Amino acid sequence: MMKHTLYFFVVLLLITFASTKVTVVKTRTIALKPRASISPALAEKLEELAEVLDVGDVQAVEDDESESEDETTTVVTPEPTTTTTTTTTTTTTTTTTTTTTTTTTTPPPPPPTTTTTTTTTTTTTPPPTTTTTTTPPPPPPTTTTTTTTTTPPPPKTTKTIPTTTTTTTTTTTTTTTTTTTTVPVPTECTTEVFGVASEFNGFFFGDFTGVSSDVQGRLAAKGNIDISGGYQNGAYVYDPVNHVNPTNYDCTSDDVKGNLIYSIVAGGSINYRDGGEVLNGGVAYGNSVSLPRYIQEALDSRNCPVDRKNIIDFDKEKEKLTNLSEGLGNLSQNAKLTDEWGKLIIDLVPGQKLYVIDADTISQYWDIEVRANGVNTDEIAIVFNFSGSKVILKDFNVASLHQYATKVIWNAPNAKNIVVENFRIQGSLLAPNADIDGNNANIQGHMIANNFKGNLQIDWVPFYGCIDTSQLDTSFLAKIFNLF
């Protein structure tokens, strides 16, 4: 009896242990089999006890022994940050069933993806990342980028608290590009209206006879050139206007390369007497040349040529320059002029480039002043037109024109004789048919004429003004520029 009671308590203890233990990683079905040493009476007592405890049939289970060996793995009691699984275990059979349903929907915004487990676990995935780019219209071009990222927290057993991180990046790029395209006015504005003569300080279609003076730039004459009295030629070819640094370059140097290598050009003969100098170039002649030995030796030492050759078509150039002189002479006066107590005031006007002034009575003024009035003087030209066959420039002053000397032309298309005495011409003289008598005088510019005689000093101040030839006749342009 004592032994039977012990078995009873062992069985009772096992049943109690099986019904109260919750965390079981591996369970096994226990089946009781009667042992050969148990009496029929004890077996009957055990069956009664099993019925009272509602354990089930505790008979021999030899036929089901293979099934009792099945193993079941169970996930139990997760922490608050993990998935919770509830497992029910009985002494007879332990079964764990897991069903996972995954739903994925592609935007437009769907319900969040949900994972469902029979253990009542819900995982919620927040809406997808949204990127918004806003570009306002230029100027200035501005790009604003807003990036929103939603990061879900680890799933919990009872609720999901999403964490939202919003990053806003604003990048402003300002680019200002101003493109200005200027369509040139269809004109033939040029600062080299004198053609080949633009390279020469003195340019004559007859003879040149100079005494005891100088030509600071280059000298050319269709006829003969006769120089005496220590005449200097070409010292400021490479320092025009200012006349600060006289030069005497070797004709093979880089300073001369690409430029005219002759300082004196004659279609006839060259006669150099009583001393003098030829600088910054050699001489070219058509008939004969007579140079002092020291001048010849100086030219040789600087590799400057003494050539018998015709390098200028004087007849062609005279036709062009005669047409230019006549074309300018035909223009009507258009300058704004004021007489202030005997002083002639020339007012420049914005937008106007060519200023024409009738000069037949110019000697009545004691001075001439140009008022720029804010006009850019780089592109202007002032033309003083003489209409008569004889012009006398004597004993009056135009010194105030000195700063505009590179913009001024004194034009005498009909002149046959021009006398310049005790007078300084500020600007270039264009008189292709006139013979010049110049004594005790000076010119700050080109001198273009037929014949010249005297001691007038010719200073190298090139014409840089702009002659707008669109104001002249087409036929005239055709002759000057050989367009047709």
Tab-separated table of N, CA and C in Angstrom, residues 20-126:
chain	number	residue	atom	x	y	z
A	20	THR	N	1.524	23.465	-14.984
A	20	THR	CA	1.904	24.816	-14.507
A	20	THR	C	3.103	25.388	-15.218
A	21	LYS	N	3.977	24.663	-15.814
A	21	LYS	CA	5.167	25.214	-16.460
A	21	LYS	C	4.796	25.905	-17.757
A	22	VAL	N	5.187	27.156	-17.942
A	22	VAL	CA	4.810	27.935	-19.123
A	22	VAL	C	5.926	27.944	-20.141
A	23	THR	N	7.123	28.165	-19.730
A	23	THR	CA	8.234	28.269	-20.671
A	23	THR	C	8.841	26.916	-20.874
A	24	VAL	N	8.531	26.320	-21.993
A	24	VAL	CA	9.064	25.006	-22.328
A	24	VAL	C	9.635	25.096	-23.712
A	25	VAL	N	10.870	24.824	-23.887
A	25	VAL	CA	11.474	24.887	-25.180
A	25	VAL	C	11.253	23.618	-25.933
A	26	LYS	N	11.247	22.514	-25.242
A	26	LYS	CA	11.055	21.253	-25.933
A	26	LYS	C	10.180	20.365	-25.062
A	27	THR	N	9.012	19.918	-25.528
A	27	THR	CA	8.069	19.081	-24.756
A	27	THR	C	7.972	17.718	-25.381
A	28	ARG	N	7.620	16.840	-24.600
A	28	ARG	CA	7.485	15.454	-25.040
A	28	ARG	C	6.246	14.875	-24.410
A	29	THR	N	5.467	14.140	-25.161
A	29	THR	CA	4.254	13.498	-24.640
A	29	THR	C	4.656	12.320	-23.775
A	30	ILE	N	4.101	12.310	-22.586
A	30	ILE	CA	4.436	11.245	-21.636
A	30	ILE	C	3.312	10.216	-21.642
A	31	ALA	N	3.650	9.021	-21.826
A	31	ALA	CA	2.655	7.922	-21.792
A	31	ALA	C	3.087	6.907	-20.738
A	32	LEU	N	2.181	6.554	-19.909
A	32	LEU	CA	2.456	5.603	-18.844
A	32	LEU	C	2.108	4.206	-19.293
A	33	LYS	N	2.999	3.340	-19.043
A	33	LYS	CA	2.739	1.947	-19.380
A	33	LYS	C	2.811	1.116	-18.075
A	34	PRO	N	1.907	0.242	-17.951
A	34	PRO	CA	1.939	-0.613	-16.758
A	34	PRO	C	3.169	-1.499	-16.799
A	35	ARG	N	3.761	-1.585	-15.686
A	35	ARG	CA	4.908	-2.450	-15.575
A	35	ARG	C	4.461	-3.847	-15.121
A	36	ALA	N	5.237	-4.770	-15.380
A	36	ALA	CA	4.862	-6.139	-15.077
A	36	ALA	C	4.750	-6.385	-13.583
A	37	SER	N	5.456	-5.582	-12.777
A	37	SER	CA	5.457	-5.785	-11.334
A	37	SER	C	4.297	-5.142	-10.636
A	38	ILE	N	3.439	-4.278	-11.398
A	38	ILE	CA	2.299	-3.600	-10.765
A	38	ILE	C	1.127	-4.546	-10.732
A	39	SER	N	0.526	-4.575	-9.597
A	39	SER	CA	-0.624	-5.475	-9.433
A	39	SER	C	-1.828	-4.928	-10.119
A	40	PRO	N	-2.764	-5.755	-10.482
A	40	PRO	CA	-4.015	-5.294	-11.135
A	40	PRO	C	-4.732	-4.280	-10.277
A	41	ALA	N	-4.658	-4.400	-8.994
A	41	ALA	CA	-5.384	-3.470	-8.123
A	41	ALA	C	-4.798	-2.082	-8.226
A	42	LEU	N	-3.419	-2.002	-8.294
A	42	LEU	CA	-2.798	-0.687	-8.421
A	42	LEU	C	-3.097	-0.056	-9.750
A	43	ALA	N	-3.113	-0.847	-10.769
A	43	ALA	CA	-3.438	-0.306	-12.098
A	43	ALA	C	-4.824	0.255	-12.114
A	44	GLU	N	-5.739	-0.406	-11.456
A	44	GLU	CA	-7.124	0.080	-11.427
A	44	GLU	C	-7.174	1.410	-10.703
A	45	LYS	N	-6.383	1.509	-9.582
A	45	LYS	CA	-6.366	2.776	-8.845
A	45	LYS	C	-5.832	3.912	-9.693
A	46	LEU	N	-4.822	3.634	-10.502
A	46	LEU	CA	-4.245	4.672	-11.352
A	46	LEU	C	-5.231	5.150	-12.386
A	47	GLU	N	-6.006	4.231	-12.927
A	47	GLU	CA	-7.013	4.620	-13.914
A	47	GLU	C	-8.063	5.488	-13.273
A	48	GLU	N	-8.444	5.182	-12.082
A	48	GLU	CA	-9.447	6.008	-11.412
A	48	GLU	C	-8.894	7.406	-11.159
A	49	LEU	N	-7.618	7.398	-10.744
A	49	LEU	CA	-7.000	8.706	-10.492
A	49	LEU	C	-6.920	9.538	-11.749
A	50	ALA	N	-6.593	8.943	-12.846
A	50	ALA	CA	-6.520	9.687	-14.118
A	50	ALA	C	-7.853	10.259	-14.505
A	51	GLU	N	-8.926	9.509	-14.292
A	51	GLU	CA	-10.267	10.005	-14.620
A	51	GLU	C	-10.621	11.210	-13.755
A	52	VAL	N	-10.236	11.114	-12.447
A	52	VAL	CA	-10.538	12.238	-11.559
A	52	VAL	C	-9.817	13.496	-12.008
A	53	LEU	N	-8.562	13.329	-12.420
A	53	LEU	CA	-7.750	14.487	-12.829
A	53	LEU	C	-7.983	14.891	-14.271
A	54	ASP	N	-8.787	14.178	-15.035
A	54	ASP	CA	-9.094	14.496	-16.444
A	54	ASP	C	-7.830	14.562	-17.270
A	55	VAL	N	-6.941	13.556	-17.062
A	55	VAL	CA	-5.715	13.508	-17.817
A	55	VAL	C	-5.903	12.772	-19.103
A	56	GLY	N	-6.786	11.918	-19.189
A	56	GLY	CA	-6.977	11.111	-20.397
A	56	GLY	C	-6.673	9.664	-20.109
A	57	ASP	N	-6.686	8.912	-21.129
A	57	ASP	CA	-6.462	7.489	-20.992
A	57	ASP	C	-5.022	7.215	-20.675
A	58	VAL	N	-4.774	6.497	-19.542
A	58	VAL	CA	-3.428	6.200	-19.111
A	58	VAL	C	-3.149	4.726	-19.321
A	59	GLN	N	-3.666	4.199	-20.415
A	59	GLN	CA	-3.414	2.811	-20.720
A	59	GLN	C	-2.116	2.680	-21.489
A	60	ALA	N	-1.752	1.455	-21.686
A	60	ALA	CA	-0.528	1.214	-22.441
A	60	ALA	C	-0.644	1.780	-23.820
A	61	VAL	N	0.390	2.397	-24.289
A	61	VAL	CA	0.371	3.091	-25.585
A	61	VAL	C	1.515	2.629	-26.448
A	62	GLU	N	1.786	1.364	-26.429
A	62	GLU	CA	2.884	0.882	-27.226
A	62	GLU	C	2.724	1.225	-28.694
A	63	ASP	N	1.440	1.211	-29.195
A	63	ASP	CA	1.215	1.455	-30.621
A	63	ASP	C	1.483	2.898	-31.000
A	64	ASP	N	1.318	3.851	-30.014
A	64	ASP	CA	1.512	5.266	-30.340
A	64	ASP	C	2.865	5.791	-29.877
A	65	GLU	N	3.760	4.922	-29.490
A	65	GLU	CA	5.015	5.375	-28.916
A	65	GLU	C	5.850	6.184	-29.899
A	66	SER	N	5.744	5.781	-31.188
A	66	SER	CA	6.526	6.532	-32.183
A	66	SER	C	6.066	7.963	-32.325
A	67	GLU	N	4.707	8.170	-32.131
A	67	GLU	CA	4.224	9.551	-32.229
A	67	GLU	C	4.626	10.378	-31.027
A	68	SER	N	4.752	9.693	-29.849
A	68	SER	CA	5.108	10.439	-28.649
A	68	SER	C	6.518	10.978	-28.696
A	69	GLU	N	7.305	10.468	-29.651
A	69	GLU	CA	8.677	10.936	-29.744
A	69	GLU	C	8.805	12.249	-30.537
A	70	ASP	N	7.661	12.753	-31.143
A	70	ASP	CA	7.720	13.995	-31.917
A	70	ASP	C	8.152	15.155	-31.048
A	71	GLU	N	8.964	16.031	-31.658
A	71	GLU	CA	9.460	17.219	-30.951
A	71	GLU	C	8.799	18.478	-31.508
A	72	THR	N	8.485	19.421	-30.620
A	72	THR	CA	7.879	20.688	-31.026
A	72	THR	C	8.712	21.839	-30.463
A	73	THR	N	9.110	22.789	-31.365
A	73	THR	CA	9.875	23.968	-30.926
A	73	THR	C	8.921	25.129	-30.739
A	74	THR	N	9.005	25.773	-29.617
A	74	THR	CA	8.061	26.829	-29.281
A	74	THR	C	8.823	28.103	-28.922
A	75	VAL	N	8.397	29.268	-29.493
A	75	VAL	CA	8.956	30.579	-29.138
A	75	VAL	C	8.115	31.178	-28.061
A	76	VAL	N	8.708	31.589	-26.959
A	76	VAL	CA	7.918	31.977	-25.793
A	76	VAL	C	8.337	33.336	-25.275
A	77	THR	N	7.420	33.970	-24.618
A	77	THR	CA	7.531	35.173	-23.808
A	77	THR	C	8.607	36.149	-24.295
A	78	PRO	N	8.381	36.936	-25.387
A	78	PRO	CA	9.362	37.918	-25.839
A	78	PRO	C	9.412	39.132	-24.942
A	79	GLU	N	10.533	39.865	-25.076
A	79	GLU	CA	10.654	41.147	-24.378
A	79	GLU	C	9.744	42.176	-25.046
A	80	PRO	N	9.517	43.312	-24.443
A	80	PRO	CA	8.593	44.309	-25.009
A	80	PRO	C	8.989	44.771	-26.384
A	81	THR	N	10.233	44.641	-26.796
A	81	THR	CA	10.651	45.131	-28.106
A	81	THR	C	10.649	44.028	-29.143
A	82	THR	N	10.173	42.822	-28.816
A	82	THR	CA	10.174	41.721	-29.781
A	82	THR	C	8.766	41.215	-29.983
A	83	THR	N	8.638	40.269	-30.904
A	83	THR	CA	7.318	39.698	-31.209
A	83	THR	C	6.898	38.745	-30.087
A	84	THR	N	5.642	38.837	-29.641
A	84	THR	CA	5.108	37.985	-28.565
A	84	THR	C	4.436	36.760	-29.168
A	85	THR	N	4.851	35.634	-28.716
A	85	THR	CA	4.238	34.366	-29.165
A	85	THR	C	3.676	33.639	-27.947
A	86	THR	N	2.437	33.266	-28.021
A	86	THR	CA	1.780	32.521	-26.919
A	86	THR	C	1.715	31.062	-27.289
A	87	THR	N	2.228	30.222	-26.419
A	87	THR	CA	2.263	28.786	-26.685
A	87	THR	C	1.463	28.048	-25.611
A	88	THR	N	0.605	27.208	-26.079
A	88	THR	CA	-0.203	26.377	-25.153
A	88	THR	C	0.347	24.969	-25.164
A	89	THR	N	0.694	24.490	-24.005
A	89	THR	CA	1.296	23.151	-23.894
A	89	THR	C	0.444	22.285	-22.982
A	90	THR	N	0.139	21.139	-23.421
A	90	THR	CA	-0.578	20.145	-22.587
A	90	THR	C	0.295	18.921	-22.448
A	91	THR	N	-0.065	18.098	-21.555
A	91	THR	CA	0.720	16.893	-21.314
A	91	THR	C	0.567	15.896	-22.410
A	92	THR	N	-0.527	16.016	-23.122
A	92	THR	CA	-0.758	15.027	-24.162
A	92	THR	C	-0.112	15.438	-25.466
A	93	THR	N	-0.429	16.657	-25.978
A	93	THR	CA	0.082	17.103	-27.275
A	93	THR	C	0.341	18.609	-27.214
A	94	THR	N	1.488	19.021	-27.742
A	94	THR	CA	1.784	20.462	-27.855
A	94	THR	C	1.893	20.810	-29.336
A	95	THR	N	1.093	21.767	-29.793
A	95	THR	CA	1.079	22.144	-31.211
A	95	THR	C	1.272	23.661	-31.322
A	96	THR	N	2.231	24.059	-32.176
A	96	THR	CA	2.450	25.498	-32.443
A	96	THR	C	2.177	25.763	-33.912
A	97	THR	N	1.274	26.677	-34.186
A	97	THR	CA	0.926	27.015	-35.569
A	97	THR	C	1.228	28.501	-35.809
A	98	THR	N	1.993	28.764	-36.856
A	98	THR	CA	2.327	30.174	-37.200
A	98	THR	C	1.872	30.459	-38.617
A	99	THR	N	1.031	31.446	-38.756
A	99	THR	CA	0.570	31.862	-40.076
A	99	THR	C	1.033	33.295	-40.321
A	100	THR	N	1.749	33.507	-41.405
A	100	THR	CA	2.250	34.861	-41.722
A	100	THR	C	1.602	35.336	-43.008
A	101	THR	N	0.978	36.482	-42.909
A	101	THR	CA	0.359	37.090	-44.090
A	101	THR	C	1.054	38.430	-44.364
A	102	THR	N	1.604	38.556	-45.538
A	102	THR	CA	2.299	39.805	-45.907
A	102	THR	C	1.563	40.460	-47.059
A	103	THR	N	1.217	41.729	-46.869
A	103	THR	CA	0.514	42.484	-47.914
A	103	THR	C	1.389	43.656	-48.340
A	104	THR	N	1.696	43.710	-49.606
A	104	THR	CA	2.505	44.836	-50.130
A	104	THR	C	1.731	45.524	-51.243
A	105	THR	N	1.581	46.815	-51.111
A	105	THR	CA	0.845	47.593	-52.128
A	105	THR	C	1.727	48.727	-52.609
A	106	THR	N	1.820	48.906	-53.899
A	106	THR	CA	2.631	49.998	-54.485
A	106	THR	C	1.819	51.278	-54.524
A	107	PRO	N	2.452	52.442	-54.145
A	107	PRO	CA	1.711	53.728	-54.193
A	107	PRO	C	1.113	53.938	-55.576
A	108	PRO	N	0.068	54.754	-55.716
A	108	PRO	CA	-0.346	55.801	-54.780
A	108	PRO	C	-0.713	55.263	-53.420
A	109	PRO	N	-0.491	56.131	-52.391
A	109	PRO	CA	-0.346	55.718	-51.006
A	109	PRO	C	-1.316	54.621	-50.625
A	110	PRO	N	-0.779	53.426	-50.307
A	110	PRO	CA	-1.598	52.282	-49.915
A	110	PRO	C	-1.718	52.219	-48.407
A	111	PRO	N	-2.507	51.294	-47.926
A	111	PRO	CA	-2.445	51.023	-46.487
A	111	PRO	C	-1.069	50.497	-46.184
A	112	PRO	N	-0.563	50.749	-45.006
A	112	PRO	CA	0.781	50.289	-44.682
A	112	PRO	C	0.870	48.780	-44.723
A	113	THR	N	2.049	48.301	-45.040
A	113	THR	CA	2.295	46.861	-45.072
A	113	THR	C	2.107	46.289	-43.669
A	114	THR	N	1.345	45.215	-43.583
A	114	THR	CA	1.032	44.625	-42.272
A	114	THR	C	1.439	43.162	-42.263
A	115	THR	N	2.169	42.787	-41.236
A	115	THR	CA	2.547	41.383	-41.037
A	115	THR	C	1.768	40.850	-39.831
A	116	THR	N	1.009	39.821	-40.066
A	116	THR	CA	0.132	39.288	-38.997
A	116	THR	C	0.568	37.883	-38.637
A	117	THR	N	0.723	37.651	-37.363
A	117	THR	CA	1.050	36.314	-36.850
A	117	THR	C	-0.060	35.888	-35.916
A	118	THR	N	-0.320	34.618	-35.877
A	118	THR	CA	-1.389	34.126	-35.008
A	118	THR	C	-1.131	34.476	-33.561
A	119	THR	N	0.076	34.913	-33.272
A	119	THR	CA	0.393	35.292	-31.896
A	119	THR	C	0.045	36.765	-31.644
A	120	THR	N	-0.718	37.375	-32.517
A	120	THR	CA	-1.199	38.752	-32.397
A	120	THR	C	-0.045	39.744	-32.348
A	121	THR	N	0.736	39.747	-33.398
A	121	THR	CA	1.833	40.707	-33.523
A	121	THR	C	1.601	41.522	-34.794
A	122	THR	N	1.630	42.836	-34.701
A	122	THR	CA	1.372	43.709	-35.862
A	122	THR	C	2.580	44.617	-36.099
A	123	THR	N	3.066	44.566	-37.314
A	123	THR	CA	4.178	45.462	-37.708
A	123	THR	C	3.664	46.424	-38.763
A	124	THR	N	3.820	47.709	-38.533
A	124	THR	CA	3.322	48.731	-39.472
A	124	THR	C	4.498	49.453	-40.117
A	125	THR	N	4.521	49.432	-41.433
A	125	THR	CA	5.561	50.169	-42.185
A	125	THR	C	5.002	51.510	-42.623
A	126	PRO	N	5.639	52.605	-42.263
A	126	PRO	CA	5.102	53.939	-42.639
A	126	PRO	C	5.182	54.178	-44.124
